[in-house]
Amino acid sequence: LAASELTFELLSVEGERIDRCRELVQRTNQLNMTARRYDEKEFGTLLAESECKAVHVWDRYGDYGIVGFVAMKGAHIVELCFSCRVAEKGVEKKVLEKIAGGRRLTADVVATPRNGKIREIVRETLGIGD
């Protein structure tokens, strides 16, 4: 990971990023903390009522684009998901550490048959979940 110079930034969810973030929430299973699905109106409400960020990732080899989404209300994570394009690269942990900023967070963690990996990352990084 260090050799690839993997970097990320948290961006506002606006313009074209809205559709990409909704797509991530709708399609991701293994790296989706809640597995909730939103229609367009519900997703708009989530964006309006939460602090939402798109996760943009790149490394020395190229740009992965928007590969993650996080929605928070204060110190509570409402939604967190990542594309499998960045699985096993440590992005999830780095994003969680950044949004925590040293504070104690809570989260909606919903166990599904397929999201064990993200639940494990959330548990190990933040001490939240099963």
mmCIF file with all atom_site columns, C-alpha atoms in Angstrom:
data_model
loop_
_atom_site.group_PDB
_atom_site.id
_atom_site.type_symbol
_atom_site.label_atom_id
_atom_site.label_alt_id
_atom_site.label_comp_id
_atom_site.label_asym_id
_atom_site.label_entity_id
_atom_site.label_seq_id
_atom_site.pdbx_PDB_ins_code
_atom_site.Cartn_x
_atom_site.Cartn_y
_atom_site.Cartn_z
_atom_site.occupancy
_atom_site.B_iso_or_equiv
_atom_site.pdbx_formal_charge
_atom_site.auth_seq_id
_atom_site.auth_comp_id
_atom_site.auth_asym_id
_atom_site.auth_atom_id
_atom_site.pdbx_PDB_model_num
ATOM 1   C CA . LEU A 1 1   ? 0.000   0.000   0.000   1.00 0.00 ? 1   LEU A CA 1
ATOM 2   C CA . ALA A 1 2   ? 2.753   2.435   0.861   1.00 0.00 ? 2   ALA A CA 1
ATOM 3   C CA . ALA A 1 3   ? 4.509   1.721   -2.431  1.00 0.00 ? 3   ALA A CA 1
ATOM 4   C CA . SER A 1 4   ? 1.342   2.439   -4.422  1.00 0.00 ? 4   SER A CA 1
ATOM 5   C CA . GLU A 1 5   ? 0.919   5.802   -2.640  1.00 0.00 ? 5   GLU A CA 1
ATOM 6   C CA . LEU A 1 6   ? -2.801  5.221   -2.116  1.00 0.00 ? 6   LEU A CA 1
ATOM 7   C CA . THR A 1 7   ? -4.551  8.504   -1.306  1.00 0.00 ? 7   THR A CA 1
ATOM 8   C CA . PHE A 1 8   ? -8.133  9.517   -0.683  1.00 0.00 ? 8   PHE A CA 1
ATOM 9   C CA . GLU A 1 9   ? -10.183 12.631  -0.131  1.00 0.00 ? 9   GLU A CA 1
ATOM 10  C CA . LEU A 1 10  ? -13.657 13.198  1.249   1.00 0.00 ? 10  LEU A CA 1
ATOM 11  C CA . LEU A 1 11  ? -15.775 15.295  -1.092  1.00 0.00 ? 11  LEU A CA 1
ATOM 12  C CA . SER A 1 12  ? -19.192 16.895  -0.782  1.00 0.00 ? 12  SER A CA 1
ATOM 13  C CA . VAL A 1 13  ? -21.999 14.881  -2.351  1.00 0.00 ? 13  VAL A CA 1
ATOM 14  C CA . GLU A 1 14  ? -23.304 17.148  -5.094  1.00 0.00 ? 14  GLU A CA 1
ATOM 15  C CA . GLY A 1 15  ? -23.798 17.162  -8.847  1.00 0.00 ? 15  GLY A CA 1
ATOM 16  C CA . GLU A 1 16  ? -22.672 13.932  -10.550 1.00 0.00 ? 16  GLU A CA 1
ATOM 17  C CA . ARG A 1 17  ? -21.484 12.552  -7.223  1.00 0.00 ? 17  ARG A CA 1
ATOM 18  C CA . ILE A 1 18  ? -25.076 12.183  -6.014  1.00 0.00 ? 18  ILE A CA 1
ATOM 19  C CA . ASP A 1 19  ? -25.878 9.504   -8.606  1.00 0.00 ? 19  ASP A CA 1
ATOM 20  C CA . ARG A 1 20  ? -22.573 7.706   -8.020  1.00 0.00 ? 20  ARG A CA 1
ATOM 21  C CA . CYS A 1 21  ? -23.075 7.636   -4.249  1.00 0.00 ? 21  CYS A CA 1
ATOM 22  C CA . ARG A 1 22  ? -26.634 6.360   -4.580  1.00 0.00 ? 22  ARG A CA 1
ATOM 23  C CA . GLU A 1 23  ? -25.367 3.707   -6.994  1.00 0.00 ? 23  GLU A CA 1
ATOM 24  C CA . LEU A 1 24  ? -22.802 2.588   -4.401  1.00 0.00 ? 24  LEU A CA 1
ATOM 25  C CA . VAL A 1 25  ? -25.472 2.324   -1.701  1.00 0.00 ? 25  VAL A CA 1
ATOM 26  C CA . GLN A 1 26  ? -27.813 0.416   -4.015  1.00 0.00 ? 26  GLN A CA 1
ATOM 27  C CA . ARG A 1 27  ? -25.267 -2.046  -5.428  1.00 0.00 ? 27  ARG A CA 1
ATOM 28  C CA . THR A 1 28  ? -22.740 -2.765  -2.715  1.00 0.00 ? 28  THR A CA 1
ATOM 29  C CA . ASN A 1 29  ? -23.225 -5.773  -0.517  1.00 0.00 ? 29  ASN A CA 1
ATOM 30  C CA . GLN A 1 30  ? -19.968 -6.969  1.023   1.00 0.00 ? 30  GLN A CA 1
ATOM 31  C CA . LEU A 1 31  ? -18.704 -3.521  1.996   1.00 0.00 ? 31  LEU A CA 1
ATOM 32  C CA . ASN A 1 32  ? -22.070 -2.011  2.942   1.00 0.00 ? 32  ASN A CA 1
ATOM 33  C CA . MET A 1 33  ? -22.556 -1.426  6.662   1.00 0.00 ? 33  MET A CA 1
ATOM 34  C CA . THR A 1 34  ? -26.371 -1.445  6.606   1.00 0.00 ? 34  THR A CA 1
ATOM 35  C CA . ALA A 1 35  ? -27.490 -2.930  3.248   1.00 0.00 ? 35  ALA A CA 1
ATOM 36  C CA . ARG A 1 36  ? -30.315 -0.357  3.217   1.00 0.00 ? 36  ARG A CA 1
ATOM 37  C CA . ARG A 1 37  ? -31.639 0.564   -0.205  1.00 0.00 ? 37  ARG A CA 1
ATOM 38  C CA . TYR A 1 38  ? -33.060 4.004   -0.987  1.00 0.00 ? 38  TYR A CA 1
ATOM 39  C CA . ASP A 1 39  ? -35.296 5.241   -3.749  1.00 0.00 ? 39  ASP A CA 1
ATOM 40  C CA . GLU A 1 40  ? -34.403 8.645   -5.196  1.00 0.00 ? 40  GLU A CA 1
ATOM 41  C CA . LYS A 1 41  ? -36.591 10.603  -2.770  1.00 0.00 ? 41  LYS A CA 1
ATOM 42  C CA . GLU A 1 42  ? -35.326 8.705   0.293   1.00 0.00 ? 42  GLU A CA 1
ATOM 43  C CA . PHE A 1 43  ? -31.725 9.233   -0.794  1.00 0.00 ? 43  PHE A CA 1
ATOM 44  C CA . GLY A 1 44  ? -32.412 12.955  -1.206  1.00 0.00 ? 44  GLY A CA 1
ATOM 45  C CA . THR A 1 45  ? -33.763 13.036  2.335   1.00 0.00 ? 45  THR A CA 1
ATOM 46  C CA . LEU A 1 46  ? -30.652 11.227  3.602   1.00 0.00 ? 46  LEU A CA 1
ATOM 47  C CA . LEU A 1 47  ? -28.453 13.813  1.868   1.00 0.00 ? 47  LEU A CA 1
ATOM 48  C CA . ALA A 1 48  ? -30.497 16.699  3.303   1.00 0.00 ? 48  ALA A CA 1
ATOM 49  C CA . GLU A 1 49  ? -30.564 15.372  6.869   1.00 0.00 ? 49  GLU A CA 1
ATOM 50  C CA . SER A 1 50  ? -27.000 14.040  7.169   1.00 0.00 ? 50  SER A CA 1
ATOM 51  C CA . GLU A 1 51  ? -23.460 15.172  6.613   1.00 0.00 ? 51  GLU A CA 1
ATOM 52  C CA . CYS A 1 52  ? -22.546 13.100  3.556   1.00 0.00 ? 52  CYS A CA 1
ATOM 53  C CA . LYS A 1 53  ? -19.199 12.577  1.886   1.00 0.00 ? 53  LYS A CA 1
ATOM 54  C CA . ALA A 1 54  ? -18.076 10.829  -1.269  1.00 0.00 ? 54  ALA A CA 1
ATOM 55  C CA . VAL A 1 55  ? -14.757 9.005   -1.014  1.00 0.00 ? 55  VAL A CA 1
ATOM 56  C CA . HIS A 1 56  ? -12.453 9.647   -3.973  1.00 0.00 ? 56  HIS A CA 1
ATOM 57  C CA . VAL A 1 57  ? -9.401  7.349   -4.196  1.00 0.00 ? 57  VAL A CA 1
ATOM 58  C CA . TRP A 1 58  ? -6.306  7.301   -6.394  1.00 0.00 ? 58  TRP A CA 1
ATOM 59  C CA . ASP A 1 59  ? -2.779  5.924   -6.288  1.00 0.00 ? 59  ASP A CA 1
ATOM 60  C CA . ARG A 1 60  ? 0.382   6.300   -8.334  1.00 0.00 ? 60  ARG A CA 1
ATOM 61  C CA . TYR A 1 61  ? -1.050  3.940   -10.945 1.00 0.00 ? 61  TYR A CA 1
ATOM 62  C CA . GLY A 1 62  ? -4.357  5.669   -11.548 1.00 0.00 ? 62  GLY A CA 1
ATOM 63  C CA . ASP A 1 63  ? -7.636  7.115   -10.368 1.00 0.00 ? 63  ASP A CA 1
ATOM 64  C CA . TYR A 1 64  ? -10.223 4.783   -8.804  1.00 0.00 ? 64  TYR A CA 1
ATOM 65  C CA . GLY A 1 65  ? -12.836 7.552   -8.803  1.00 0.00 ? 65  GLY A CA 1
ATOM 66  C CA . ILE A 1 66  ? -15.652 7.765   -6.248  1.00 0.00 ? 66  ILE A CA 1
ATOM 67  C CA . VAL A 1 67  ? -15.534 4.426   -4.454  1.00 0.00 ? 67  VAL A CA 1
ATOM 68  C CA . GLY A 1 68  ? -17.117 5.174   -1.102  1.00 0.00 ? 68  GLY A CA 1
ATOM 69  C CA . PHE A 1 69  ? -19.955 6.947   0.627   1.00 0.00 ? 69  PHE A CA 1
ATOM 70  C CA . VAL A 1 70  ? -20.482 7.944   4.237   1.00 0.00 ? 70  VAL A CA 1
ATOM 71  C CA . ALA A 1 71  ? -23.475 9.660   5.870   1.00 0.00 ? 71  ALA A CA 1
ATOM 72  C CA . MET A 1 72  ? -23.263 10.930  9.431   1.00 0.00 ? 72  MET A CA 1
ATOM 73  C CA . LYS A 1 73  ? -25.436 12.727  11.941  1.00 0.00 ? 73  LYS A CA 1
ATOM 74  C CA . GLY A 1 74  ? -23.049 14.233  14.446  1.00 0.00 ? 74  GLY A CA 1
ATOM 75  C CA . ALA A 1 75  ? -20.900 11.416  15.778  1.00 0.00 ? 75  ALA A CA 1
ATOM 76  C CA . HIS A 1 76  ? -23.242 8.717   14.429  1.00 0.00 ? 76  HIS A CA 1
ATOM 77  C CA . ILE A 1 77  ? -22.568 6.880   11.158  1.00 0.00 ? 77  ILE A CA 1
ATOM 78  C CA . VAL A 1 78  ? -25.870 6.324   9.361   1.00 0.00 ? 78  VAL A CA 1
ATOM 79  C CA . GLU A 1 79  ? -24.442 4.825   6.142   1.00 0.00 ? 79  GLU A CA 1
ATOM 80  C CA . LEU A 1 80  ? -21.028 3.579   5.087   1.00 0.00 ? 80  LEU A CA 1
ATOM 81  C CA . CYS A 1 81  ? -20.199 1.655   1.950   1.00 0.00 ? 81  CYS A CA 1
ATOM 82  C CA . PHE A 1 82  ? -17.303 1.071   -0.421  1.00 0.00 ? 82  PHE A CA 1
ATOM 83  C CA . SER A 1 83  ? -16.874 -0.389  -3.869  1.00 0.00 ? 83  SER A CA 1
ATOM 84  C CA . CYS A 1 84  ? -15.080 -3.712  -4.052  1.00 0.00 ? 84  CYS A CA 1
ATOM 85  C CA . ARG A 1 85  ? -12.556 -1.893  -6.295  1.00 0.00 ? 85  ARG A CA 1
ATOM 86  C CA . VAL A 1 86  ? -10.791 -0.798  -3.120  1.00 0.00 ? 86  VAL A CA 1
ATOM 87  C CA . ALA A 1 87  ? -11.373 -3.912  -1.028  1.00 0.00 ? 87  ALA A CA 1
ATOM 88  C CA . GLU A 1 88  ? -8.319  -5.091  0.883   1.00 0.00 ? 88  GLU A CA 1
ATOM 89  C CA . LYS A 1 89  ? -6.465  -1.824  0.233   1.00 0.00 ? 89  LYS A CA 1
ATOM 90  C CA . GLY A 1 90  ? -7.063  -0.362  3.701   1.00 0.00 ? 90  GLY A CA 1
ATOM 91  C CA . VAL A 1 91  ? -9.164  2.556   2.460   1.00 0.00 ? 91  VAL A CA 1
ATOM 92  C CA . GLU A 1 92  ? -12.106 1.654   4.696   1.00 0.00 ? 92  GLU A CA 1
ATOM 93  C CA . LYS A 1 93  ? -10.010 1.819   7.862   1.00 0.00 ? 93  LYS A CA 1
ATOM 94  C CA . LYS A 1 94  ? -8.317  5.090   6.858   1.00 0.00 ? 94  LYS A CA 1
ATOM 95  C CA . VAL A 1 95  ? -11.674 6.725   6.082   1.00 0.00 ? 95  VAL A CA 1
ATOM 96  C CA . LEU A 1 96  ? -13.123 5.576   9.420   1.00 0.00 ? 96  LEU A CA 1
ATOM 97  C CA . GLU A 1 97  ? -10.095 6.927   11.277  1.00 0.00 ? 97  GLU A CA 1
ATOM 98  C CA . LYS A 1 98  ? -10.397 10.275  9.489   1.00 0.00 ? 98  LYS A CA 1
ATOM 99  C CA . ILE A 1 99  ? -14.125 10.726  10.113  1.00 0.00 ? 99  ILE A CA 1
ATOM 100 C CA . ALA A 1 100 ? -13.679 9.701   13.751  1.00 0.00 ? 100 ALA A CA 1
ATOM 101 C CA . GLY A 1 101 ? -10.935 12.270  14.247  1.00 0.00 ? 101 GLY A CA 1
ATOM 102 C CA . GLY A 1 102 ? -10.174 10.786  17.650  1.00 0.00 ? 102 GLY A CA 1
ATOM 103 C CA . ARG A 1 103 ? -13.760 10.948  18.896  1.00 0.00 ? 103 ARG A CA 1
ATOM 104 C CA . ARG A 1 104 ? -15.972 8.030   19.841  1.00 0.00 ? 104 ARG A CA 1
ATOM 105 C CA . LEU A 1 105 ? -18.519 7.231   17.118  1.00 0.00 ? 105 LEU A CA 1
ATOM 106 C CA . THR A 1 106 ? -21.681 5.175   17.068  1.00 0.00 ? 106 THR A CA 1
ATOM 107 C CA . ALA A 1 107 ? -23.092 3.502   13.989  1.00 0.00 ? 107 ALA A CA 1
ATOM 108 C CA . ASP A 1 108 ? -26.020 1.690   12.437  1.00 0.00 ? 108 ASP A CA 1
ATOM 109 C CA . VAL A 1 109 ? -24.401 -1.701  11.815  1.00 0.00 ? 109 VAL A CA 1
ATOM 110 C CA . VAL A 1 110 ? -26.761 -4.265  10.304  1.00 0.00 ? 110 VAL A CA 1
ATOM 111 C CA . ALA A 1 111 ? -25.538 -7.837  9.928   1.00 0.00 ? 111 ALA A CA 1
ATOM 112 C CA . THR A 1 112 ? -26.287 -9.501  6.615   1.00 0.00 ? 112 THR A CA 1
ATOM 113 C CA . PRO A 1 113 ? -25.033 -12.811 5.226   1.00 0.00 ? 113 PRO A CA 1
ATOM 114 C CA . ARG A 1 114 ? -22.655 -10.884 2.928   1.00 0.00 ? 114 ARG A CA 1
ATOM 115 C CA . ASN A 1 115 ? -21.309 -7.871  4.846   1.00 0.00 ? 115 ASN A CA 1
ATOM 116 C CA . GLY A 1 116 ? -19.093 -9.563  7.409   1.00 0.00 ? 116 GLY A CA 1
ATOM 117 C CA . LYS A 1 117 ? -15.946 -7.868  6.101   1.00 0.00 ? 117 LYS A CA 1
ATOM 118 C CA . ILE A 1 118 ? -17.163 -4.296  6.609   1.00 0.00 ? 118 ILE A CA 1
ATOM 119 C CA . ARG A 1 119 ? -18.593 -5.204  10.024  1.00 0.00 ? 119 ARG A CA 1
ATOM 120 C CA . GLU A 1 120 ? -15.174 -6.604  10.956  1.00 0.00 ? 120 GLU A CA 1
ATOM 121 C CA . ILE A 1 121 ? -13.414 -3.419  9.791   1.00 0.00 ? 121 ILE A CA 1
ATOM 122 C CA . VAL A 1 122 ? -15.851 -1.189  11.718  1.00 0.00 ? 122 VAL A CA 1
ATOM 123 C CA . ARG A 1 123 ? -15.466 -3.336  14.848  1.00 0.00 ? 123 ARG A CA 1
ATOM 124 C CA . GLU A 1 124 ? -11.662 -3.373  14.667  1.00 0.00 ? 124 GLU A CA 1
ATOM 125 C CA . THR A 1 125 ? -11.285 0.319   13.824  1.00 0.00 ? 125 THR A CA 1
ATOM 126 C CA . LEU A 1 126 ? -13.995 1.877   15.992  1.00 0.00 ? 126 LEU A CA 1
ATOM 127 C CA . GLY A 1 127 ? -15.003 -0.835  18.451  1.00 0.00 ? 127 GLY A CA 1
ATOM 128 C CA . ILE A 1 128 ? -18.592 -0.765  17.133  1.00 0.00 ? 128 ILE A CA 1
ATOM 129 C CA . GLY A 1 129 ? -20.759 -3.741  16.218  1.00 0.00 ? 129 GLY A CA 1
ATOM 130 C CA . ASP A 1 130 ? -20.764 -7.463  16.866  1.00 0.00 ? 130 ASP A CA 1
#
